Amino acid sequence: MEMVEVINKERVPVGRIVERDTQLNNGEYHLIVHAWIKDYKSNYLISRRAENKSFGGMWECTGGGVIFGETSIEAAVRETKEEVGLLLKPENGRFLTSYFFEDIHAICDVWLFHQEVELNNLVLQENETSSVKLVSLDVLIDMYNNGEFLSFYDFAKLLRLTDF
């Protein structure tokens, strides 16, 4: 089981390390990450959630929980390797922003990585990801508007503001 550090809104540890799915108290959070991956043709790597997961069949960017002792960029690299088999280079990453998800007691760090992606070389994690593809930002926005892409913040505005 993955262990996470409980933090407050200012990211200060509160002195507890718990299993990832532990119910947290008001004012307590755990850290999660989203890793957006943009190739050199300005396409974004997205993955389809396995059918057995919540929001099964929906498309999303890669992401997951930050385990105890790990930084958010380390978690972004690890989660991407686990879910789609792509080894991100930390030096290709840029921190974009953080969001609070009060309903799940999470602070989400959003990263953008700029590096080449070869779809044929990716190895998908069976119970996490059913497929992957590269799409333009315009296609991504259309997918979101059609209810195919899962996002809880204005990813289009965020990605448009980056010159990376």
PDB file of C-alpha atoms in Angstrom:
ATOM      1  CA  MET A   1       0.000   0.000   0.000  1.00  0.00           C
ATOM      2  CA  GLU A   2       1.239   3.480  -0.827  1.00  0.00           C
ATOM      3  CA  MET A   3       1.921   5.715   2.163  1.00  0.00           C
ATOM      4  CA  VAL A   4       1.392   9.477   1.940  1.00  0.00           C
ATOM      5  CA  GLU A   5       2.347  12.364   4.163  1.00  0.00           C
ATOM      6  CA  VAL A   6      -0.526  14.423   5.552  1.00  0.00           C
ATOM      7  CA  ILE A   7       0.026  18.164   5.066  1.00  0.00           C
ATOM      8  CA  ASN A   8      -1.895  21.366   5.743  1.00  0.00           C
ATOM      9  CA  LYS A   9      -2.958  23.995   3.208  1.00  0.00           C
ATOM     10  CA  GLU A  10       0.510  25.607   3.417  1.00  0.00           C
ATOM     11  CA  ARG A  11       2.092  22.193   2.663  1.00  0.00           C
ATOM     12  CA  VAL A  12       3.494  21.862   6.165  1.00  0.00           C
ATOM     13  CA  PRO A  13       3.514  18.239   7.391  1.00  0.00           C
ATOM     14  CA  VAL A  14       1.078  17.665  10.267  1.00  0.00           C
ATOM     15  CA  GLY A  15       3.075  14.733  11.642  1.00  0.00           C
ATOM     16  CA  ARG A  16       1.099  11.823  10.193  1.00  0.00           C
ATOM     17  CA  ILE A  17       1.896   9.307   7.469  1.00  0.00           C
ATOM     18  CA  VAL A  18      -1.118   7.271   6.344  1.00  0.00           C
ATOM     19  CA  GLU A  19      -2.229   4.825   3.669  1.00  0.00           C
ATOM     20  CA  ARG A  20      -3.247   6.652   0.515  1.00  0.00           C
ATOM     21  CA  ASP A  21      -6.984   5.967   0.818  1.00  0.00           C
ATOM     22  CA  THR A  22      -7.241   7.035   4.481  1.00  0.00           C
ATOM     23  CA  GLN A  23     -10.020   9.558   5.152  1.00  0.00           C
ATOM     24  CA  LEU A  24      -8.425  12.876   6.136  1.00  0.00           C
ATOM     25  CA  ASN A  25      -9.789  15.533   8.493  1.00  0.00           C
ATOM     26  CA  ASN A  26     -10.845  19.030   7.460  1.00  0.00           C
ATOM     27  CA  GLY A  27      -7.755  21.107   6.723  1.00  0.00           C
ATOM     28  CA  GLU A  28      -5.653  18.024   5.959  1.00  0.00           C
ATOM     29  CA  TYR A  29      -4.392  17.178   2.492  1.00  0.00           C
ATOM     30  CA  HIS A  30      -2.166  14.807   0.583  1.00  0.00           C
ATOM     31  CA  LEU A  31      -0.170  15.756  -2.494  1.00  0.00           C
ATOM     32  CA  ILE A  32      -1.027  14.515  -5.993  1.00  0.00           C
ATOM     33  CA  VAL A  33       0.418  15.353  -9.412  1.00  0.00           C
ATOM     34  CA  HIS A  34      -0.715  15.785 -12.988  1.00  0.00           C
ATOM     35  CA  ALA A  35       1.921  15.354 -15.686  1.00  0.00           C
ATOM     36  CA  TRP A  36       1.134  16.923 -19.035  1.00  0.00           C
ATOM     37  CA  ILE A  37       3.482  15.693 -21.756  1.00  0.00           C
ATOM     38  CA  LYS A  38       3.898  17.788 -24.900  1.00  0.00           C
ATOM     39  CA  ASP A  39       5.913  16.468 -27.821  1.00  0.00           C
ATOM     40  CA  TYR A  40       7.947  18.540 -30.266  1.00  0.00           C
ATOM     41  CA  LYS A  41       4.972  18.787 -32.649  1.00  0.00           C
ATOM     42  CA  SER A  42       2.902  20.421 -29.868  1.00  0.00           C
ATOM     43  CA  ASN A  43       0.751  17.334 -29.336  1.00  0.00           C
ATOM     44  CA  TYR A  44      -0.163  16.123 -25.870  1.00  0.00           C
ATOM     45  CA  LEU A  45       0.051  12.546 -24.642  1.00  0.00           C
ATOM     46  CA  ILE A  46      -3.223  11.439 -23.086  1.00  0.00           C
ATOM     47  CA  SER A  47      -4.259   8.074 -21.731  1.00  0.00           C
ATOM     48  CA  ARG A  48      -7.580   6.298 -21.435  1.00  0.00           C
ATOM     49  CA  ARG A  49      -8.549   5.104 -17.982  1.00  0.00           C
ATOM     50  CA  ALA A  50      -9.125   1.368 -17.619  1.00  0.00           C
ATOM     51  CA  GLU A  51     -12.822   0.435 -17.559  1.00  0.00           C
ATOM     52  CA  ASN A  52     -12.593  -0.982 -14.011  1.00  0.00           C
ATOM     53  CA  LYS A  53     -11.556   2.407 -12.549  1.00  0.00           C
ATOM     54  CA  SER A  54     -13.755   5.299 -11.523  1.00  0.00           C
ATOM     55  CA  PHE A  55     -14.419   7.399 -14.628  1.00  0.00           C
ATOM     56  CA  GLY A  56     -13.514   4.276 -16.635  1.00  0.00           C
ATOM     57  CA  GLY A  57     -13.020   4.862 -20.352  1.00  0.00           C
ATOM     58  CA  MET A  58     -12.390   8.583 -19.936  1.00  0.00           C
ATOM     59  CA  TRP A  59      -9.237  10.183 -21.339  1.00  0.00           C
ATOM     60  CA  GLU A  60      -6.877  12.093 -19.025  1.00  0.00           C
ATOM     61  CA  CYS A  61      -3.340  13.333 -18.541  1.00  0.00           C
ATOM     62  CA  THR A  62      -1.044  11.110 -16.495  1.00  0.00           C
ATOM     63  CA  GLY A  63      -1.057  11.568 -12.746  1.00  0.00           C
ATOM     64  CA  GLY A  64      -1.270  10.074  -9.306  1.00  0.00           C
ATOM     65  CA  GLY A  65      -0.307  10.341  -5.675  1.00  0.00           C
ATOM     66  CA  VAL A  66       2.972  11.529  -4.212  1.00  0.00           C
ATOM     67  CA  ILE A  67       4.233   8.821  -1.876  1.00  0.00           C
ATOM     68  CA  PHE A  68       6.019   9.574   1.384  1.00  0.00           C
ATOM     69  CA  GLY A  69       9.619  10.711   0.853  1.00  0.00           C
ATOM     70  CA  GLU A  70       9.059  11.706  -2.770  1.00  0.00           C
ATOM     71  CA  THR A  71       8.926  15.171  -4.371  1.00  0.00           C
ATOM     72  CA  SER A  72       6.109  16.064  -6.732  1.00  0.00           C
ATOM     73  CA  ILE A  73       8.369  15.972  -9.805  1.00  0.00           C
ATOM     74  CA  GLU A  74       9.643  12.543  -8.739  1.00  0.00           C
ATOM     75  CA  ALA A  75       6.021  11.397  -8.460  1.00  0.00           C
ATOM     76  CA  ALA A  76       5.219  12.769 -11.929  1.00  0.00           C
ATOM     77  CA  VAL A  77       8.164  10.835 -13.393  1.00  0.00           C
ATOM     78  CA  ARG A  78       7.260   7.635 -11.484  1.00  0.00           C
ATOM     79  CA  GLU A  79       3.535   7.738 -12.284  1.00  0.00           C
ATOM     80  CA  THR A  80       4.210   8.303 -15.985  1.00  0.00           C
ATOM     81  CA  LYS A  81       6.651   5.375 -16.077  1.00  0.00           C
ATOM     82  CA  GLU A  82       4.177   3.126 -14.229  1.00  0.00           C
ATOM     83  CA  GLU A  83       1.059   4.063 -16.194  1.00  0.00           C
ATOM     84  CA  VAL A  84       2.353   4.420 -19.759  1.00  0.00           C
ATOM     85  CA  GLY A  85       5.964   3.233 -19.730  1.00  0.00           C
ATOM     86  CA  LEU A  86       7.465   6.599 -20.660  1.00  0.00           C
ATOM     87  CA  LEU A  87      10.571   7.713 -18.784  1.00  0.00           C
ATOM     88  CA  LEU A  88      10.334  11.460 -18.333  1.00  0.00           C
ATOM     89  CA  LYS A  89      13.482  13.497 -17.878  1.00  0.00           C
ATOM     90  CA  PRO A  90      13.085  15.856 -14.896  1.00  0.00           C
ATOM     91  CA  GLU A  91      15.088  18.535 -16.712  1.00  0.00           C
ATOM     92  CA  ASN A  92      12.349  18.538 -19.390  1.00  0.00           C
ATOM     93  CA  GLY A  93       9.705  19.398 -16.806  1.00  0.00           C
ATOM     94  CA  ARG A  94       8.321  22.726 -15.715  1.00  0.00           C
ATOM     95  CA  PHE A  95       6.092  23.314 -12.707  1.00  0.00           C
ATOM     96  CA  LEU A  96       2.937  25.153 -13.816  1.00  0.00           C
ATOM     97  CA  THR A  97       0.673  25.592 -10.792  1.00  0.00           C
ATOM     98  CA  SER A  98      -1.162  23.905  -7.930  1.00  0.00           C
ATOM     99  CA  TYR A  99      -4.872  23.342  -7.372  1.00  0.00           C
ATOM    100  CA  PHE A 100      -6.819  22.445  -4.246  1.00  0.00           C
ATOM    101  CA  PHE A 101      -9.340  19.616  -4.548  1.00  0.00           C
ATOM    102  CA  GLU A 102     -11.224  19.990  -1.274  1.00  0.00           C
ATOM    103  CA  ASP A 103     -13.562  17.049  -1.941  1.00  0.00           C
ATOM    104  CA  ILE A 104     -10.673  14.566  -1.986  1.00  0.00           C
ATOM    105  CA  HIS A 105      -8.415  16.487   0.428  1.00  0.00           C
ATOM    106  CA  ALA A 106      -5.694  16.881  -2.189  1.00  0.00           C
ATOM    107  CA  ILE A 107      -3.298  19.519  -3.407  1.00  0.00           C
ATOM    108  CA  CYS A 108      -2.472  18.865  -7.056  1.00  0.00           C
ATOM    109  CA  ASP A 109       0.842  20.010  -8.530  1.00  0.00           C
ATOM    110  CA  VAL A 110       0.610  20.379 -12.301  1.00  0.00           C
ATOM    111  CA  TRP A 111       3.740  19.731 -14.391  1.00  0.00           C
ATOM    112  CA  LEU A 112       4.402  20.122 -18.100  1.00  0.00           C
ATOM    113  CA  PHE A 113       7.116  18.019 -19.730  1.00  0.00           C
ATOM    114  CA  HIS A 114       8.415  18.769 -23.215  1.00  0.00           C
ATOM    115  CA  GLN A 115       9.965  15.727 -24.832  1.00  0.00           C
ATOM    116  CA  GLU A 116       9.534  13.316 -27.699  1.00  0.00           C
ATOM    117  CA  VAL A 117       7.024  10.487 -27.374  1.00  0.00           C
ATOM    118  CA  GLU A 118       7.086   7.280 -29.441  1.00  0.00           C
ATOM    119  CA  LEU A 119       3.670   5.668 -28.988  1.00  0.00           C
ATOM    120  CA  ASN A 120       4.931   2.284 -30.235  1.00  0.00           C
ATOM    121  CA  ASN A 121       7.470   2.131 -27.389  1.00  0.00           C
ATOM    122  CA  LEU A 122       4.976   2.708 -24.582  1.00  0.00           C
ATOM    123  CA  VAL A 123       3.959  -0.101 -22.220  1.00  0.00           C
ATOM    124  CA  LEU A 124       0.584   0.442 -20.571  1.00  0.00           C
ATOM    125  CA  GLN A 125      -0.200  -0.559 -16.988  1.00  0.00           C
ATOM    126  CA  GLU A 126      -2.985  -3.120 -17.361  1.00  0.00           C
ATOM    127  CA  ASN A 127      -5.329  -2.050 -14.541  1.00  0.00           C
ATOM    128  CA  GLU A 128      -4.719   1.681 -15.002  1.00  0.00           C
ATOM    129  CA  THR A 129      -4.560   2.506 -18.692  1.00  0.00           C
ATOM    130  CA  SER A 130      -6.266   0.954 -21.720  1.00  0.00           C
ATOM    131  CA  SER A 131      -4.803   3.110 -24.520  1.00  0.00           C
ATOM    132  CA  VAL A 132      -2.838   6.257 -25.310  1.00  0.00           C
ATOM    133  CA  LYS A 133      -2.704   8.812 -28.083  1.00  0.00           C
ATOM    134  CA  LEU A 134      -1.185  12.147 -29.029  1.00  0.00           C
ATOM    135  CA  VAL A 135      -3.597  14.991 -29.731  1.00  0.00           C
ATOM    136  CA  SER A 136      -3.439  18.710 -30.388  1.00  0.00           C
ATOM    137  CA  LEU A 137      -4.734  21.156 -27.803  1.00  0.00           C
ATOM    138  CA  ASP A 138      -7.727  21.907 -30.045  1.00  0.00           C
ATOM    139  CA  VAL A 139      -8.642  18.213 -30.203  1.00  0.00           C
ATOM    140  CA  LEU A 140      -8.197  17.968 -26.438  1.00  0.00           C
ATOM    141  CA  ILE A 141     -10.614  20.857 -25.935  1.00  0.00           C
ATOM    142  CA  ASP A 142     -13.138  19.191 -28.266  1.00  0.00           C
ATOM    143  CA  MET A 143     -12.793  15.928 -26.330  1.00  0.00           C
ATOM    144  CA  TYR A 144     -13.420  17.782 -23.063  1.00  0.00           C
ATOM    145  CA  ASN A 145     -16.459  19.574 -24.492  1.00  0.00           C
ATOM    146  CA  ASN A 146     -17.818  16.217 -25.735  1.00  0.00           C
ATOM    147  CA  GLY A 147     -17.426  14.611 -22.295  1.00  0.00           C
ATOM    148  CA  GLU A 148     -14.547  12.337 -23.321  1.00  0.00           C
ATOM    149  CA  PHE A 149     -11.702  14.028 -21.433  1.00  0.00           C
ATOM    150  CA  LEU A 150     -11.528  14.195 -17.638  1.00  0.00           C
ATOM    151  CA  SER A 151     -10.334  17.433 -16.056  1.00  0.00           C
ATOM    152  CA  PHE A 152     -11.255  19.384 -12.939  1.00  0.00           C
ATOM    153  CA  TYR A 153      -9.578  22.678 -13.887  1.00  0.00           C
ATOM    154  CA  ASP A 154      -9.207  24.868 -16.968  1.00  0.00           C
ATOM    155  CA  PHE A 155      -6.368  22.895 -18.566  1.00  0.00           C
ATOM    156  CA  ALA A 156      -6.791  24.676 -21.911  1.00  0.00           C
ATOM    157  CA  LYS A 157      -6.172  28.106 -20.410  1.00  0.00           C
ATOM    158  CA  LEU A 158      -3.240  26.775 -18.398  1.00  0.00           C
ATOM    159  CA  LEU A 159      -1.577  25.069 -21.374  1.00  0.00           C
ATOM    160  CA  ARG A 160      -2.161  28.038 -23.681  1.00  0.00           C
ATOM    161  CA  LEU A 161      -0.335  30.309 -21.235  1.00  0.00           C
ATOM    162  CA  THR A 162       2.846  28.235 -21.404  1.00  0.00           C
ATOM    163  CA  ASP A 163       5.562  28.949 -23.944  1.00  0.00           C
ATOM    164  CA  PHE A 164       7.321  25.690 -23.199  1.00  0.00           C
TER     165      PHE A 164
END
